[in-house]
């Protein structure tokens, strides 16, 4: 009933109000005519509870009302994660398309795709990387090299994301074109194949690269997050890595987020059904 969030007396918020907001959101539709997802509704619940906590901290709300507001629980999410995991054959096709493109864009895109899958980077993180973010270590005795990305990621946390030798090779090829002068690690490239050394790529550009290259490879359309999702799925289900390690690699603050990528039950269910007529 208020004109805006600025005129709303948040200290007057009570349990019944937030309960009604939660119920109302379950019936509303967005601009595309679709119902709001459980995650969107939960985000609203968490946001309002966060405002109530601030109201309590500045002594505008008492502890009893805050505790009652916190009893408005988020919805249970029982859906499978959106998007899909990419199988290894599809990844090979995707990488091959970039390898066959000898133009600077092909070399850059191969490095980006490797970073999305092996380092598990988000597209927002890829877009912000600088030359200083990419660190190569060399063993003086053996000459072996390994590399990693270091940057401030989601939640203002410092992230360290190692990559494998294949991704390092792709980065080496890109850096031959780019050089090592301070600036963006991944840059926009003009139609005349000129690299704009001072301009970071946008998040939308990263998305467009993944979508375009997947179309060229003749595989179902992919998003940048599908590449990151594939890393978690492969580590858990193919490599059988401990979930705590995968949580660290994916940089999930909550291990329950990591657990949604476990697919062992699906495979076991498939085997059980297939063996019925044998």
CSV table of C-alpha atoms in Angstrom, one decimal:
chain,number,residue,atom,x,y,z
A,1,UNK,CA,0.0,0.0,0.0
A,2,UNK,CA,3.0,2.3,0.1
A,3,UNK,CA,4.3,4.3,-2.9
A,4,UNK,CA,7.8,3.0,-2.7
A,5,UNK,CA,10.3,1.3,-0.5
A,6,UNK,CA,11.5,4.7,0.7
A,7,UNK,CA,8.1,5.5,2.2
A,8,UNK,CA,7.6,2.1,3.8
A,9,UNK,CA,8.0,2.2,7.6
A,10,UNK,CA,10.1,-1.0,7.7
A,11,UNK,CA,10.2,-1.0,11.5
A,12,UNK,CA,6.4,-1.7,11.4
A,13,UNK,CA,7.0,-5.0,9.4
A,14,UNK,CA,5.5,-8.0,11.2
A,15,UNK,CA,5.3,-11.8,10.7
A,16,UNK,CA,1.9,-11.6,9.0
A,17,UNK,CA,3.1,-9.0,6.5
A,18,UNK,CA,6.0,-11.1,5.3
A,19,UNK,CA,3.9,-14.3,5.2
A,20,UNK,CA,1.4,-12.5,3.0
A,21,UNK,CA,4.2,-11.2,0.7
A,22,UNK,CA,5.5,-14.8,0.4
A,23,UNK,CA,2.0,-16.1,-0.4
A,24,UNK,CA,1.3,-13.3,-2.9
A,25,UNK,CA,4.6,-13.9,-4.8
A,26,UNK,CA,3.6,-17.5,-5.4
A,27,UNK,CA,0.5,-16.4,-7.3
A,28,UNK,CA,2.0,-13.5,-9.3
A,29,UNK,CA,3.5,-13.7,-12.8
A,30,UNK,CA,6.5,-11.8,-14.1
A,31,UNK,CA,6.6,-9.7,-17.3
A,32,UNK,CA,6.9,-12.8,-19.4
A,33,UNK,CA,3.7,-14.2,-18.0
A,34,UNK,CA,5.5,-16.9,-16.0
A,35,UNK,CA,5.3,-17.6,-12.3
A,36,UNK,CA,8.2,-16.6,-10.1
A,37,UNK,CA,10.6,-19.4,-9.3
A,38,UNK,CA,11.1,-20.7,-5.7
A,39,UNK,CA,14.6,-19.1,-5.8
A,40,UNK,CA,13.2,-15.7,-6.7
A,41,UNK,CA,10.6,-15.9,-4.0
A,42,UNK,CA,13.2,-17.0,-1.4
A,43,UNK,CA,15.5,-14.1,-2.4
A,44,UNK,CA,12.6,-11.7,-1.6
A,45,UNK,CA,12.1,-13.4,1.8
A,46,UNK,CA,15.8,-13.2,2.7
A,47,UNK,CA,15.9,-9.6,1.6
A,48,UNK,CA,13.0,-8.5,3.8
A,49,UNK,CA,14.4,-10.5,6.7
A,50,UNK,CA,17.7,-8.7,6.2
A,51,UNK,CA,16.0,-5.3,6.4
A,52,UNK,CA,14.3,-6.4,9.6
A,53,UNK,CA,17.6,-7.4,11.0
A,54,UNK,CA,19.0,-3.9,10.3
A,55,UNK,CA,15.9,-2.4,11.9
A,56,UNK,CA,16.6,-4.4,15.0
A,57,UNK,CA,20.2,-3.4,15.0
A,58,UNK,CA,19.4,0.3,15.0
A,59,UNK,CA,16.7,-0.3,17.7
A,60,UNK,CA,13.7,0.2,15.6
A,61,UNK,CA,12.4,-3.4,16.0
A,62,UNK,CA,12.4,-5.5,19.1
A,63,UNK,CA,13.8,-9.0,19.4
A,64,UNK,CA,10.4,-10.7,19.6
A,65,UNK,CA,9.2,-9.3,16.3
A,66,UNK,CA,12.5,-10.1,14.7
A,67,UNK,CA,12.3,-13.7,15.8
A,68,UNK,CA,8.8,-14.0,14.5
A,69,UNK,CA,9.8,-12.6,11.2
A,70,UNK,CA,12.6,-15.2,11.0
A,71,UNK,CA,9.9,-17.9,11.3
A,72,UNK,CA,8.8,-17.1,7.8
A,73,UNK,CA,10.8,-19.8,6.1
A,74,UNK,CA,12.0,-20.0,2.5
A,75,UNK,CA,10.3,-22.4,0.1
A,76,UNK,CA,11.8,-25.8,-0.3
A,77,UNK,CA,13.5,-26.2,-3.7
A,78,UNK,CA,13.2,-29.7,-5.1
A,79,UNK,CA,13.8,-28.9,-8.8
A,80,UNK,CA,16.9,-30.0,-10.6
A,81,UNK,CA,19.3,-27.1,-11.4
A,82,UNK,CA,18.6,-25.2,-14.5
A,83,UNK,CA,20.8,-25.7,-17.6
A,84,UNK,CA,22.7,-28.8,-18.4
A,85,UNK,CA,26.1,-30.4,-18.1
A,86,UNK,CA,28.3,-30.8,-21.2
A,87,UNK,CA,29.6,-34.2,-22.0
A,88,UNK,CA,33.2,-34.7,-23.0
A,89,UNK,CA,32.4,-35.3,-26.7
A,90,UNK,CA,30.6,-32.0,-26.8
A,91,UNK,CA,33.5,-30.3,-25.1
A,92,UNK,CA,35.9,-31.8,-27.7
A,93,UNK,CA,33.8,-30.4,-30.5
A,94,UNK,CA,33.6,-27.0,-28.9
A,95,UNK,CA,37.3,-26.8,-28.4
A,96,UNK,CA,38.0,-28.1,-31.9
A,97,UNK,CA,35.9,-25.3,-33.5
A,98,UNK,CA,38.1,-22.7,-31.8
A,99,UNK,CA,41.3,-24.5,-32.6
A,100,UNK,CA,40.3,-24.5,-36.3
A,101,UNK,CA,39.8,-20.7,-36.2
A,102,UNK,CA,43.3,-19.3,-36.4
A,103,UNK,CA,42.1,-15.7,-36.1
A,104,UNK,CA,42.8,-13.9,-32.8
A,105,UNK,CA,39.1,-14.4,-31.8
A,106,UNK,CA,39.5,-18.2,-32.1
A,107,UNK,CA,42.6,-18.3,-30.0
A,108,UNK,CA,41.0,-16.0,-27.4
A,109,UNK,CA,37.7,-18.0,-27.3
A,110,UNK,CA,39.6,-21.3,-26.8
A,111,UNK,CA,41.3,-19.8,-23.8
A,112,UNK,CA,38.0,-18.5,-22.4
A,113,UNK,CA,36.2,-21.8,-22.9
A,114,UNK,CA,39.0,-23.6,-21.1
A,115,UNK,CA,38.9,-21.2,-18.2
A,116,UNK,CA,35.1,-21.5,-17.9
A,117,UNK,CA,35.3,-25.3,-17.7
A,118,UNK,CA,38.6,-26.1,-16.0
A,119,UNK,CA,38.8,-23.1,-13.6
A,120,UNK,CA,35.0,-22.9,-13.0
A,121,UNK,CA,35.0,-19.2,-13.5
A,122,UNK,CA,31.8,-17.2,-13.7
A,123,UNK,CA,31.3,-15.0,-16.8
A,124,UNK,CA,31.3,-11.9,-14.6
A,125,UNK,CA,34.8,-13.0,-13.3
A,126,UNK,CA,36.1,-13.7,-16.8
A,127,UNK,CA,35.1,-10.3,-17.9
A,128,UNK,CA,37.0,-8.6,-15.0
A,129,UNK,CA,40.2,-10.5,-15.2
A,130,UNK,CA,43.4,-8.6,-15.7
A,131,UNK,CA,46.9,-9.7,-16.8
A,132,UNK,CA,47.9,-9.6,-13.1
A,133,UNK,CA,45.1,-12.1,-12.3
A,134,UNK,CA,46.9,-14.8,-14.3
A,135,UNK,CA,49.9,-16.3,-12.4
A,136,UNK,CA,52.3,-18.8,-13.8
A,137,UNK,CA,54.7,-20.7,-11.4
A,138,UNK,CA,57.8,-22.5,-12.7
A,139,UNK,CA,59.8,-25.1,-11.0
A,140,UNK,CA,63.4,-24.0,-11.4
A,141,UNK,CA,64.7,-27.6,-11.0
A,142,UNK,CA,62.3,-29.5,-13.3
A,143,UNK,CA,61.1,-26.6,-15.5
A,144,UNK,CA,57.5,-27.7,-14.9
A,145,UNK,CA,54.9,-25.0,-15.0
A,146,UNK,CA,51.5,-24.6,-13.4
A,147,UNK,CA,49.1,-21.7,-13.5
A,148,UNK,CA,46.2,-20.2,-11.6
A,149,UNK,CA,43.9,-17.3,-11.5
A,150,UNK,CA,43.8,-15.0,-8.5
A,151,UNK,CA,41.1,-12.4,-8.1
A,152,UNK,CA,38.5,-11.0,-5.8
A,153,UNK,CA,35.3,-13.0,-6.6
A,154,UNK,CA,31.8,-13.4,-5.4
A,155,UNK,CA,31.2,-12.1,-1.8
A,156,UNK,CA,34.4,-10.1,-1.9
A,157,UNK,CA,36.4,-13.3,-1.3
A,158,UNK,CA,39.8,-13.8,-2.7
A,159,UNK,CA,39.7,-16.7,-5.2
A,160,UNK,CA,42.5,-19.0,-6.3
A,161,UNK,CA,41.5,-21.1,-9.4
A,162,UNK,CA,44.1,-23.5,-10.7
A,163,UNK,CA,44.1,-24.7,-14.3
A,164,UNK,CA,45.5,-27.8,-16.1
A,165,UNK,CA,48.2,-28.0,-18.8
A,166,UNK,CA,45.7,-27.9,-21.6
A,167,UNK,CA,44.2,-24.7,-20.4
A,168,UNK,CA,47.7,-23.3,-19.8
A,169,UNK,CA,48.6,-24.0,-23.4
A,170,UNK,CA,45.5,-22.2,-24.6
A,171,UNK,CA,46.4,-19.2,-22.4
A,172,UNK,CA,50.0,-19.3,-23.7
A,173,UNK,CA,48.7,-19.0,-27.3
A,174,UNK,CA,46.4,-16.1,-26.4
A,175,UNK,CA,49.1,-14.2,-24.5
A,176,UNK,CA,51.3,-14.4,-27.6
A,177,UNK,CA,48.8,-12.1,-29.3
A,178,UNK,CA,47.9,-10.1,-26.2
A,179,UNK,CA,51.3,-9.5,-24.6
A,180,UNK,CA,52.0,-8.9,-20.9
A,181,UNK,CA,51.3,-5.2,-20.6
A,182,UNK,CA,49.0,-4.3,-17.7
A,183,UNK,CA,45.4,-4.3,-18.7
A,184,UNK,CA,42.4,-6.7,-19.3
A,185,UNK,CA,43.2,-10.3,-19.8
A,186,UNK,CA,40.4,-10.9,-22.3
A,187,UNK,CA,39.8,-8.0,-24.6
A,188,UNK,CA,37.3,-7.2,-27.4
A,189,UNK,CA,38.4,-7.7,-31.0
A,190,UNK,CA,37.3,-5.5,-33.9
A,191,UNK,CA,36.1,-6.9,-37.2
A,192,UNK,CA,39.4,-5.9,-38.6
A,193,UNK,CA,41.1,-8.3,-36.1
A,194,UNK,CA,42.5,-5.5,-34.0
A,195,UNK,CA,42.7,-6.3,-30.2
A,196,UNK,CA,41.5,-3.4,-28.0
A,197,UNK,CA,44.0,-3.7,-25.3
A,198,UNK,CA,42.3,-1.3,-23.0
A,199,UNK,CA,38.7,-2.6,-23.1
A,200,UNK,CA,37.4,-5.4,-21.0
A,201,UNK,CA,34.9,-7.8,-22.6
A,202,UNK,CA,31.4,-7.5,-21.3
A,203,UNK,CA,29.5,-10.3,-19.5
A,204,UNK,CA,27.1,-10.4,-22.5
A,205,UNK,CA,30.1,-10.8,-24.9
A,206,UNK,CA,31.2,-13.9,-22.9
A,207,UNK,CA,27.7,-15.3,-23.1
A,208,UNK,CA,27.5,-14.6,-26.9
A,209,UNK,CA,30.9,-16.4,-27.4
A,210,UNK,CA,29.7,-19.6,-25.7
A,211,UNK,CA,26.4,-19.6,-27.5
A,212,UNK,CA,27.9,-18.9,-30.9
A,213,UNK,CA,30.7,-21.5,-30.6
A,214,UNK,CA,28.2,-24.1,-29.4
A,215,UNK,CA,26.1,-23.4,-32.5
A,216,UNK,CA,29.1,-23.7,-34.7
A,217,UNK,CA,30.0,-27.0,-33.1
A,218,UNK,CA,26.5,-28.3,-33.9
A,219,UNK,CA,25.7,-29.1,-30.2
A,220,UNK,CA,22.7,-27.8,-28.2
A,221,UNK,CA,23.1,-24.2,-27.1
A,222,UNK,CA,25.2,-23.6,-24.1
A,223,UNK,CA,25.6,-20.8,-21.6
A,224,UNK,CA,28.8,-19.9,-19.6
A,225,UNK,CA,27.3,-21.3,-16.5
A,226,UNK,CA,26.8,-24.7,-18.2
A,227,UNK,CA,30.6,-24.9,-18.5
A,228,UNK,CA,31.0,-24.2,-14.8
A,229,UNK,CA,28.2,-26.6,-14.0
A,230,UNK,CA,29.9,-29.3,-16.0
A,231,UNK,CA,33.1,-28.9,-13.9
A,232,UNK,CA,31.1,-29.6,-10.7
A,233,UNK,CA,29.2,-32.5,-12.3
A,234,UNK,CA,32.3,-34.2,-13.7
A,235,UNK,CA,34.4,-33.8,-10.5
A,236,UNK,CA,31.6,-35.3,-8.4
A,237,UNK,CA,30.3,-38.1,-10.7
A,238,UNK,CA,33.3,-39.0,-12.9
A,239,UNK,CA,36.2,-38.2,-10.8
A,240,UNK,CA,34.4,-39.2,-7.5
A,241,UNK,CA,36.1,-36.3,-5.7
A,242,UNK,CA,35.0,-35.7,-2.1
A,243,UNK,CA,32.2,-33.2,-2.0
A,244,UNK,CA,34.2,-30.9,0.4
A,245,UNK,CA,37.0,-30.6,-2.2
A,246,UNK,CA,34.5,-29.8,-4.9
A,247,UNK,CA,32.9,-27.2,-2.7
A,248,UNK,CA,36.3,-25.5,-2.4
A,249,UNK,CA,37.0,-25.7,-6.1
A,250,UNK,CA,33.5,-24.3,-7.0
A,251,UNK,CA,33.8,-21.7,-4.2
A,252,UNK,CA,30.3,-22.5,-2.9
A,253,UNK,CA,29.6,-21.0,0.5
A,254,UNK,CA,27.0,-23.7,1.3
A,255,UNK,CA,27.8,-27.3,0.6
A,256,UNK,CA,24.1,-27.9,-0.2
A,257,UNK,CA,24.7,-25.9,-3.4
A,258,UNK,CA,27.5,-28.4,-4.3
A,259,UNK,CA,25.3,-31.4,-3.5
A,260,UNK,CA,22.7,-30.6,-6.2
A,261,UNK,CA,25.3,-31.6,-8.8
A,262,UNK,CA,25.6,-35.2,-7.6
A,263,UNK,CA,24.1,-37.5,-10.2
A,264,UNK,CA,25.0,-41.0,-8.8
A,265,UNK,CA,21.3,-41.8,-7.9
A,266,UNK,CA,20.2,-41.1,-11.5
A,267,UNK,CA,22.7,-43.6,-13.0
A,268,UNK,CA,21.9,-46.2,-10.4
A,269,UNK,CA,18.1,-45.8,-11.1
A,270,UNK,CA,18.8,-46.2,-14.8
A,271,UNK,CA,20.7,-49.4,-14.2
A,272,UNK,CA,18.0,-50.8,-12.0
A,273,UNK,CA,15.3,-50.2,-14.5
A,274,UNK,CA,17.4,-51.5,-17.4
A,275,UNK,CA,18.0,-54.8,-15.6
A,276,UNK,CA,14.3,-55.6,-15.0
A,277,UNK,CA,13.9,-57.6,-18.2
A,278,UNK,CA,17.3,-59.2,-18.2
